[in-house]
Amino acid sequence: GFRKVDPDKWEFAHESFLRGQKQLLKSIRRRRSPHQGNAGTSSHGLGVKYDFDGEFDEGAIVVEIAQLKKEQENIDREMEDMKRRLELTERKPQQMIAFLATLIDNPALITQRLKNRASPSGAKKRRRLPQNDQEENMPELGVESLIENG
């Protein structure tokens, strides 16, 4: 634990650390160890950095603002990507319902579609879509081709 030390036996190795001379404290910087980030400054609350004398460090604030802006841009990009994926996910069930509604309205489409797949003359090979378009457009192609062929 800690033990009490007699104040008369204190030793100070830094030449700027003198009793009663607060103006010299600004020049004292703590040695940085490799595992510590900002050892020379302390953080109070919202990430604002202060020197040992209680004044805020403008350089550290500017760097932190730049980092926060970059982080915010990354978060915004992730949000846009999530919104796009959510819209695609929501669109698929709607397309499926539209497809099923078309089949219910016109049951002959089912038999016509099955005949086209079974007969060799009706079996047409579809051209493959590029990988990125395939995910978005594949459900739409099924509904559109039924409507066009029907």
Short mmCIF file of N, CA and C in Angstrom, two decimals:
data_model
loop_
_atom_site.label_atom_id
_atom_site.label_comp_id
_atom_site.label_asym_id
_atom_site.label_seq_id
_atom_site.Cartn_x
_atom_site.Cartn_y
_atom_site.Cartn_z
N GLY A 1 0.81 -1.18 0.00
CA GLY A 1 0.00 0.00 0.00
C GLY A 1 0.86 1.25 0.00
N PHE A 2 0.23 2.31 0.43
CA PHE A 2 0.91 3.60 0.47
C PHE A 2 1.46 3.84 1.87
N ARG A 3 2.53 4.57 1.92
CA ARG A 3 3.07 4.93 3.23
C ARG A 3 3.27 6.45 3.26
N LYS A 4 3.18 7.00 4.40
CA LYS A 4 3.30 8.44 4.56
C LYS A 4 4.77 8.84 4.39
N VAL A 5 4.97 9.91 3.62
CA VAL A 5 6.32 10.40 3.38
C VAL A 5 6.45 11.79 3.99
N ASP A 6 7.55 12.02 4.63
CA ASP A 6 7.80 13.32 5.25
C ASP A 6 8.03 14.36 4.15
N PRO A 7 7.26 15.48 4.11
CA PRO A 7 7.41 16.49 3.05
C PRO A 7 8.79 17.12 3.01
N ASP A 8 9.53 17.13 4.10
CA ASP A 8 10.87 17.71 4.10
C ASP A 8 11.86 16.84 3.33
N LYS A 9 11.54 15.59 3.11
CA LYS A 9 12.45 14.68 2.42
C LYS A 9 12.12 14.54 0.93
N TRP A 10 11.15 15.31 0.44
CA TRP A 10 10.81 15.22 -0.98
C TRP A 10 11.99 15.66 -1.82
N GLU A 11 12.22 14.95 -2.90
CA GLU A 11 13.27 15.32 -3.85
C GLU A 11 12.63 15.52 -5.21
N PHE A 12 13.02 16.60 -5.88
CA PHE A 12 12.47 16.90 -7.19
C PHE A 12 13.62 16.96 -8.19
N ALA A 13 13.55 16.14 -9.23
CA ALA A 13 14.64 16.05 -10.17
C ALA A 13 14.53 17.06 -11.30
N HIS A 14 13.32 17.55 -11.60
CA HIS A 14 13.16 18.47 -12.73
C HIS A 14 13.48 19.89 -12.28
N GLU A 15 14.29 20.59 -13.11
CA GLU A 15 14.72 21.94 -12.72
C GLU A 15 13.57 22.95 -12.76
N SER A 16 12.48 22.64 -13.47
CA SER A 16 11.35 23.56 -13.52
C SER A 16 10.33 23.31 -12.42
N PHE A 17 10.58 22.34 -11.58
CA PHE A 17 9.64 22.02 -10.51
C PHE A 17 10.17 22.64 -9.22
N LEU A 18 9.83 23.91 -9.02
CA LEU A 18 10.32 24.65 -7.85
C LEU A 18 9.13 25.18 -7.06
N ARG A 19 9.25 25.14 -5.75
CA ARG A 19 8.17 25.58 -4.87
C ARG A 19 7.89 27.07 -5.08
N GLY A 20 6.57 27.35 -5.25
CA GLY A 20 6.14 28.74 -5.36
C GLY A 20 6.29 29.34 -6.75
N GLN A 21 6.74 28.59 -7.74
CA GLN A 21 6.91 29.13 -9.09
C GLN A 21 6.02 28.36 -10.07
N LYS A 22 4.73 28.73 -10.07
CA LYS A 22 3.74 28.02 -10.89
C LYS A 22 3.98 28.20 -12.39
N GLN A 23 4.54 29.32 -12.81
CA GLN A 23 4.74 29.58 -14.23
C GLN A 23 5.70 28.57 -14.87
N LEU A 24 6.57 27.96 -14.08
CA LEU A 24 7.51 26.97 -14.62
C LEU A 24 6.86 25.61 -14.86
N LEU A 25 5.70 25.37 -14.26
CA LEU A 25 5.04 24.07 -14.38
C LEU A 25 4.62 23.76 -15.82
N LYS A 26 4.38 24.80 -16.63
CA LYS A 26 3.97 24.58 -18.03
C LYS A 26 5.05 23.86 -18.83
N SER A 27 6.29 24.04 -18.47
CA SER A 27 7.38 23.43 -19.25
C SER A 27 7.64 21.98 -18.87
N ILE A 28 7.00 21.49 -17.83
CA ILE A 28 7.20 20.10 -17.40
C ILE A 28 6.29 19.19 -18.20
N ARG A 29 6.86 18.18 -18.81
CA ARG A 29 6.10 17.18 -19.56
C ARG A 29 6.44 15.81 -19.02
N ARG A 30 5.42 15.01 -18.83
CA ARG A 30 5.62 13.65 -18.34
C ARG A 30 6.24 12.80 -19.45
N ARG A 31 7.13 11.90 -19.07
CA ARG A 31 7.70 10.96 -20.03
C ARG A 31 6.61 10.02 -20.51
N ARG A 32 6.59 9.74 -21.79
CA ARG A 32 5.57 8.87 -22.36
C ARG A 32 6.08 7.43 -22.39
N SER A 33 5.26 6.54 -21.86
CA SER A 33 5.60 5.13 -21.94
C SER A 33 4.92 4.57 -23.19
N PRO A 34 5.41 3.47 -23.75
CA PRO A 34 4.85 2.95 -25.00
C PRO A 34 3.40 2.51 -24.90
N HIS A 35 2.92 2.09 -23.75
CA HIS A 35 1.56 1.58 -23.63
C HIS A 35 0.56 2.65 -23.23
N GLN A 36 1.01 3.87 -22.97
CA GLN A 36 0.09 4.95 -22.61
C GLN A 36 -0.13 5.85 -23.81
N GLY A 37 -1.38 6.30 -23.99
CA GLY A 37 -1.71 7.17 -25.12
C GLY A 37 -1.29 8.59 -24.87
N ASN A 38 -2.06 9.34 -24.12
CA ASN A 38 -1.78 10.73 -23.83
C ASN A 38 -1.40 10.88 -22.36
N ALA A 39 -0.17 10.57 -22.05
CA ALA A 39 0.26 10.61 -20.66
C ALA A 39 0.47 12.04 -20.19
N GLY A 40 0.79 12.97 -21.07
CA GLY A 40 1.07 14.34 -20.69
C GLY A 40 -0.17 15.17 -20.45
N THR A 41 -1.31 14.70 -20.87
CA THR A 41 -2.54 15.45 -20.69
C THR A 41 -3.55 14.57 -19.99
N SER A 42 -4.49 15.21 -19.36
CA SER A 42 -5.55 14.45 -18.71
C SER A 42 -6.87 14.83 -19.35
N SER A 43 -7.83 13.95 -19.27
CA SER A 43 -9.12 14.18 -19.88
C SER A 43 -10.14 14.45 -18.80
N HIS A 44 -10.94 15.48 -19.01
CA HIS A 44 -11.99 15.82 -18.06
C HIS A 44 -13.32 15.76 -18.78
N GLY A 45 -14.08 14.70 -18.60
CA GLY A 45 -15.43 14.63 -19.12
C GLY A 45 -15.52 14.29 -20.59
N LEU A 46 -15.78 15.27 -21.43
CA LEU A 46 -16.14 15.03 -22.82
C LEU A 46 -14.96 14.88 -23.76
N GLY A 47 -13.80 14.58 -23.30
CA GLY A 47 -12.67 14.37 -24.18
C GLY A 47 -11.82 15.62 -24.37
N VAL A 48 -12.13 16.71 -23.69
CA VAL A 48 -11.32 17.92 -23.79
C VAL A 48 -10.04 17.68 -23.01
N LYS A 49 -8.92 17.99 -23.63
CA LYS A 49 -7.63 17.73 -23.00
C LYS A 49 -7.13 18.98 -22.29
N TYR A 50 -6.59 18.78 -21.11
CA TYR A 50 -6.05 19.87 -20.31
C TYR A 50 -4.59 19.58 -20.00
N ASP A 51 -3.78 20.64 -19.96
CA ASP A 51 -2.39 20.51 -19.54
C ASP A 51 -2.35 20.39 -18.02
N PHE A 52 -1.14 20.28 -17.50
CA PHE A 52 -0.98 20.14 -16.06
C PHE A 52 -1.43 21.39 -15.31
N ASP A 53 -1.35 22.54 -15.96
CA ASP A 53 -1.74 23.78 -15.28
C ASP A 53 -3.22 24.08 -15.41
N GLY A 54 -3.99 23.22 -16.04
CA GLY A 54 -5.43 23.38 -16.13
C GLY A 54 -5.92 24.06 -17.40
N GLU A 55 -5.02 24.45 -18.30
CA GLU A 55 -5.43 25.07 -19.56
C GLU A 55 -5.64 23.97 -20.60
N PHE A 56 -6.61 24.20 -21.50
CA PHE A 56 -6.89 23.17 -22.49
C PHE A 56 -5.85 23.18 -23.60
N ASP A 57 -5.60 22.02 -24.16
CA ASP A 57 -4.60 21.82 -25.21
C ASP A 57 -5.30 21.91 -26.57
N GLU A 58 -5.10 23.02 -27.29
CA GLU A 58 -5.79 23.26 -28.56
C GLU A 58 -5.41 22.23 -29.62
N GLY A 59 -4.15 21.88 -29.68
CA GLY A 59 -3.70 20.90 -30.69
C GLY A 59 -4.39 19.57 -30.53
N ALA A 60 -4.52 19.12 -29.29
CA ALA A 60 -5.19 17.84 -29.04
C ALA A 60 -6.66 17.92 -29.39
N ILE A 61 -7.27 19.09 -29.15
CA ILE A 61 -8.68 19.26 -29.48
C ILE A 61 -8.89 19.21 -30.99
N VAL A 62 -8.02 19.88 -31.74
CA VAL A 62 -8.13 19.88 -33.21
C VAL A 62 -7.98 18.47 -33.76
N VAL A 63 -7.02 17.72 -33.23
CA VAL A 63 -6.82 16.34 -33.68
C VAL A 63 -8.04 15.49 -33.34
N GLU A 64 -8.57 15.68 -32.15
CA GLU A 64 -9.74 14.89 -31.74
C GLU A 64 -10.96 15.23 -32.59
N ILE A 65 -11.13 16.51 -32.94
CA ILE A 65 -12.25 16.90 -33.80
C ILE A 65 -12.12 16.25 -35.16
N ALA A 66 -10.90 16.22 -35.72
CA ALA A 66 -10.69 15.58 -37.02
C ALA A 66 -11.00 14.09 -36.94
N GLN A 67 -10.59 13.44 -35.86
CA GLN A 67 -10.87 12.01 -35.69
C GLN A 67 -12.37 11.76 -35.57
N LEU A 68 -13.06 12.62 -34.83
CA LEU A 68 -14.50 12.46 -34.66
C LEU A 68 -15.25 12.69 -35.97
N LYS A 69 -14.79 13.64 -36.78
CA LYS A 69 -15.42 13.87 -38.09
C LYS A 69 -15.25 12.65 -38.98
N LYS A 70 -14.05 12.09 -38.98
CA LYS A 70 -13.79 10.89 -39.79
C LYS A 70 -14.65 9.73 -39.31
N GLU A 71 -14.76 9.56 -38.01
CA GLU A 71 -15.58 8.50 -37.44
C GLU A 71 -17.05 8.70 -37.79
N GLN A 72 -17.51 9.97 -37.76
CA GLN A 72 -18.90 10.27 -38.12
C GLN A 72 -19.17 9.95 -39.59
N GLU A 73 -18.21 10.26 -40.47
CA GLU A 73 -18.37 9.93 -41.89
C GLU A 73 -18.47 8.42 -42.09
N ASN A 74 -17.65 7.67 -41.37
CA ASN A 74 -17.72 6.20 -41.47
C ASN A 74 -19.06 5.68 -40.99
N ILE A 75 -19.56 6.24 -39.90
CA ILE A 75 -20.86 5.82 -39.37
C ILE A 75 -21.97 6.16 -40.36
N ASP A 76 -21.88 7.35 -40.98
CA ASP A 76 -22.89 7.74 -41.97
C ASP A 76 -22.89 6.78 -43.16
N ARG A 77 -21.68 6.39 -43.61
CA ARG A 77 -21.60 5.42 -44.73
C ARG A 77 -22.21 4.08 -44.34
N GLU A 78 -21.92 3.62 -43.14
CA GLU A 78 -22.50 2.36 -42.67
C GLU A 78 -24.02 2.44 -42.58
N MET A 79 -24.53 3.58 -42.12
CA MET A 79 -25.98 3.76 -42.03
C MET A 79 -26.63 3.72 -43.41
N GLU A 80 -26.02 4.38 -44.39
CA GLU A 80 -26.57 4.37 -45.75
C GLU A 80 -26.58 2.94 -46.31
N ASP A 81 -25.51 2.21 -46.05
CA ASP A 81 -25.44 0.82 -46.52
C ASP A 81 -26.52 -0.03 -45.85
N MET A 82 -26.71 0.17 -44.55
CA MET A 82 -27.75 -0.58 -43.83
C MET A 82 -29.14 -0.22 -44.35
N LYS A 83 -29.38 1.07 -44.64
CA LYS A 83 -30.67 1.48 -45.18
C LYS A 83 -30.93 0.81 -46.53
N ARG A 84 -29.89 0.76 -47.38
CA ARG A 84 -30.04 0.14 -48.70
C ARG A 84 -30.36 -1.34 -48.55
N ARG A 85 -29.64 -2.03 -47.66
CA ARG A 85 -29.90 -3.45 -47.46
C ARG A 85 -31.29 -3.69 -46.87
N LEU A 86 -31.73 -2.82 -45.98
CA LEU A 86 -33.06 -2.94 -45.39
C LEU A 86 -34.14 -2.76 -46.46
N GLU A 87 -33.95 -1.78 -47.34
CA GLU A 87 -34.92 -1.57 -48.43
C GLU A 87 -35.00 -2.79 -49.33
N LEU A 88 -33.83 -3.37 -49.65
CA LEU A 88 -33.83 -4.58 -50.48
C LEU A 88 -34.54 -5.73 -49.78
N THR A 89 -34.29 -5.86 -48.49
CA THR A 89 -34.91 -6.93 -47.72
C THR A 89 -36.42 -6.74 -47.64
N GLU A 90 -36.86 -5.50 -47.49
CA GLU A 90 -38.30 -5.24 -47.44
C GLU A 90 -38.95 -5.40 -48.81
N ARG A 91 -38.21 -5.14 -49.88
CA ARG A 91 -38.76 -5.23 -51.23
C ARG A 91 -39.01 -6.68 -51.63
N LYS A 92 -38.18 -7.60 -51.20
CA LYS A 92 -38.32 -9.01 -51.60
C LYS A 92 -39.67 -9.61 -51.20
N PRO A 93 -40.13 -9.46 -49.96
CA PRO A 93 -41.46 -10.01 -49.63
C PRO A 93 -42.59 -9.35 -50.43
N GLN A 94 -42.46 -8.06 -50.70
CA GLN A 94 -43.48 -7.38 -51.49
C GLN A 94 -43.53 -7.95 -52.91
N GLN A 95 -42.37 -8.23 -53.47
CA GLN A 95 -42.33 -8.82 -54.81
C GLN A 95 -42.90 -10.23 -54.80
N MET A 96 -42.61 -10.96 -53.74
CA MET A 96 -43.13 -12.32 -53.61
C MET A 96 -44.66 -12.29 -53.52
N ILE A 97 -45.20 -11.37 -52.75
CA ILE A 97 -46.66 -11.25 -52.62
C ILE A 97 -47.28 -10.87 -53.96
N ALA A 98 -46.64 -9.95 -54.69
CA ALA A 98 -47.16 -9.56 -56.01
C ALA A 98 -47.14 -10.76 -56.96
N PHE A 99 -46.09 -11.55 -56.90
CA PHE A 99 -45.97 -12.74 -57.74
C PHE A 99 -47.08 -13.75 -57.40
N LEU A 100 -47.26 -14.00 -56.11
CA LEU A 100 -48.30 -14.95 -55.69
C LEU A 100 -49.70 -14.43 -56.04
N ALA A 101 -49.92 -13.13 -55.92
CA ALA A 101 -51.22 -12.55 -56.29
C ALA A 101 -51.48 -12.74 -57.78
N THR A 102 -50.43 -12.59 -58.59
CA THR A 102 -50.57 -12.81 -60.04
C THR A 102 -50.94 -14.26 -60.31
N LEU A 103 -50.32 -15.18 -59.62
CA LEU A 103 -50.62 -16.60 -59.82
C LEU A 103 -52.03 -16.94 -59.37
N ILE A 104 -52.48 -16.31 -58.29
CA ILE A 104 -53.84 -16.58 -57.81
C ILE A 104 -54.87 -16.02 -58.80
N ASP A 105 -54.60 -14.85 -59.34
CA ASP A 105 -55.52 -14.24 -60.30
C ASP A 105 -55.59 -15.03 -61.61
N ASN A 106 -54.49 -15.64 -62.00
CA ASN A 106 -54.44 -16.36 -63.27
C ASN A 106 -53.75 -17.71 -63.05
N PRO A 107 -54.49 -18.74 -62.61
CA PRO A 107 -53.89 -20.04 -62.34
C PRO A 107 -53.31 -20.71 -63.59
N ALA A 108 -53.73 -20.29 -64.76
CA ALA A 108 -53.21 -20.87 -66.00
C ALA A 108 -51.72 -20.58 -66.15
N LEU A 109 -51.24 -19.53 -65.52
CA LEU A 109 -49.81 -19.20 -65.60
C LEU A 109 -48.95 -20.31 -65.00
N ILE A 110 -49.44 -20.95 -63.96
CA ILE A 110 -48.68 -22.02 -63.32
C ILE A 110 -48.49 -23.18 -64.29
N THR A 111 -49.58 -23.62 -64.91
CA THR A 111 -49.46 -24.75 -65.85
C THR A 111 -48.64 -24.35 -67.06
N GLN A 112 -48.82 -23.12 -67.55
CA GLN A 112 -48.05 -22.66 -68.70
C GLN A 112 -46.56 -22.64 -68.36
N ARG A 113 -46.25 -22.17 -67.19
CA ARG A 113 -44.84 -22.10 -66.76
C ARG A 113 -44.25 -23.51 -66.63
N LEU A 114 -45.02 -24.44 -66.07
CA LEU A 114 -44.54 -25.81 -65.91
C LEU A 114 -44.34 -26.47 -67.28
N LYS A 115 -45.22 -26.21 -68.22
CA LYS A 115 -45.08 -26.77 -69.57
C LYS A 115 -43.83 -26.22 -70.25
N ASN A 116 -43.59 -24.94 -70.10
CA ASN A 116 -42.41 -24.33 -70.72
C ASN A 116 -41.12 -24.93 -70.17
N ARG A 117 -41.11 -25.26 -68.92
CA ARG A 117 -39.91 -25.85 -68.33
C ARG A 117 -39.75 -27.31 -68.72
N ALA A 118 -40.85 -28.01 -68.90
CA ALA A 118 -40.79 -29.44 -69.21
C ALA A 118 -40.46 -29.69 -70.67
N SER A 119 -40.95 -28.85 -71.57
CA SER A 119 -40.72 -29.10 -73.00
C SER A 119 -39.33 -28.62 -73.40
N PRO A 120 -38.64 -29.43 -74.26
CA PRO A 120 -37.29 -29.05 -74.67
C PRO A 120 -37.29 -27.80 -75.55
N SER A 121 -38.35 -27.60 -76.35
CA SER A 121 -38.36 -26.44 -77.22
C SER A 121 -38.60 -25.16 -76.42
N GLY A 122 -39.33 -25.28 -75.33
CA GLY A 122 -39.64 -24.10 -74.53
C GLY A 122 -38.57 -23.77 -73.51
N ALA A 123 -37.63 -24.66 -73.36
CA ALA A 123 -36.59 -24.43 -72.35
C ALA A 123 -35.57 -23.45 -72.89
N LYS A 124 -35.67 -22.25 -72.47
CA LYS A 124 -34.71 -21.22 -72.89
C LYS A 124 -33.74 -20.98 -71.74
N LYS A 125 -32.51 -20.86 -72.09
CA LYS A 125 -31.53 -20.54 -71.07
C LYS A 125 -31.50 -19.03 -70.88
N ARG A 126 -31.60 -18.64 -69.64
CA ARG A 126 -31.51 -17.22 -69.34
C ARG A 126 -30.05 -16.82 -69.25
N ARG A 127 -29.79 -15.64 -69.71
CA ARG A 127 -28.40 -15.18 -69.58
C ARG A 127 -28.17 -14.76 -68.13
N ARG A 128 -26.99 -14.99 -67.69
CA ARG A 128 -26.64 -14.69 -66.30
C ARG A 128 -26.41 -13.20 -66.14
N LEU A 129 -26.87 -12.70 -65.01
CA LEU A 129 -26.64 -11.30 -64.67
C LEU A 129 -25.33 -11.19 -63.90
N PRO A 130 -24.73 -10.00 -63.94
CA PRO A 130 -23.55 -9.81 -63.09
C PRO A 130 -23.93 -10.01 -61.63
N GLN A 131 -22.97 -10.40 -60.82
CA GLN A 131 -23.23 -10.79 -59.44
C GLN A 131 -23.91 -9.69 -58.64
N ASN A 132 -23.49 -8.43 -58.78
CA ASN A 132 -24.08 -7.37 -57.97
C ASN A 132 -25.51 -7.05 -58.39
N ASP A 133 -25.85 -7.16 -59.68
CA ASP A 133 -27.21 -6.90 -60.14
C ASP A 133 -28.12 -8.08 -59.85
N GLN A 134 -27.56 -9.26 -59.76
CA GLN A 134 -28.36 -10.47 -59.59
C GLN A 134 -29.18 -10.41 -58.30
N GLU A 135 -28.59 -9.92 -57.22
CA GLU A 135 -29.30 -9.87 -55.95
C GLU A 135 -30.49 -8.92 -56.01
N GLU A 136 -30.30 -7.76 -56.64
CA GLU A 136 -31.34 -6.76 -56.65
C GLU A 136 -32.43 -7.05 -57.68
N ASN A 137 -32.08 -7.57 -58.84
CA ASN A 137 -33.02 -7.68 -59.94
C ASN A 137 -33.65 -9.05 -60.11
N MET A 138 -33.12 -10.07 -59.50
CA MET A 138 -33.61 -11.42 -59.72
C MET A 138 -35.09 -11.58 -59.38
N PRO A 139 -35.58 -11.14 -58.22
CA PRO A 139 -37.00 -11.32 -57.93
C PRO A 139 -37.89 -10.54 -58.89
N GLU A 140 -37.45 -9.39 -59.35
CA GLU A 140 -38.24 -8.59 -60.28
C GLU A 140 -38.36 -9.29 -61.63
N LEU A 141 -37.31 -9.96 -62.07
CA LEU A 141 -37.34 -10.64 -63.36
C LEU A 141 -38.40 -11.74 -63.38
N GLY A 142 -38.57 -12.45 -62.29
CA GLY A 142 -39.57 -13.52 -62.24
C GLY A 142 -40.97 -12.97 -62.39
N VAL A 143 -41.30 -11.90 -61.72
CA VAL A 143 -42.63 -11.30 -61.78
C VAL A 143 -42.85 -10.68 -63.15
N GLU A 144 -41.87 -9.95 -63.65
CA GLU A 144 -42.02 -9.27 -64.95
C GLU A 144 -42.16 -10.26 -66.08
N SER A 145 -41.39 -11.35 -66.05
CA SER A 145 -41.48 -12.32 -67.15
C SER A 145 -42.84 -13.01 -67.15
N LEU A 146 -43.41 -13.25 -65.99
CA LEU A 146 -44.75 -13.85 -65.93
C LEU A 146 -45.80 -12.90 -66.48
N ILE A 147 -45.67 -11.65 -66.16
CA ILE A 147 -46.64 -10.67 -66.64
C ILE A 147 -46.53 -10.51 -68.16
N GLU A 148 -45.28 -10.44 -68.67
CA GLU A 148 -45.07 -10.29 -70.11
C GLU A 148 -45.51 -11.53 -70.87
N ASN A 149 -45.23 -12.72 -70.36
CA ASN A 149 -45.58 -13.96 -71.05
C ASN A 149 -47.05 -14.30 -70.90
N GLY A 150 -47.71 -13.76 -69.90
CA GLY A 150 -49.10 -14.09 -69.59
C GLY A 150 -50.02 -13.35 -70.47
#
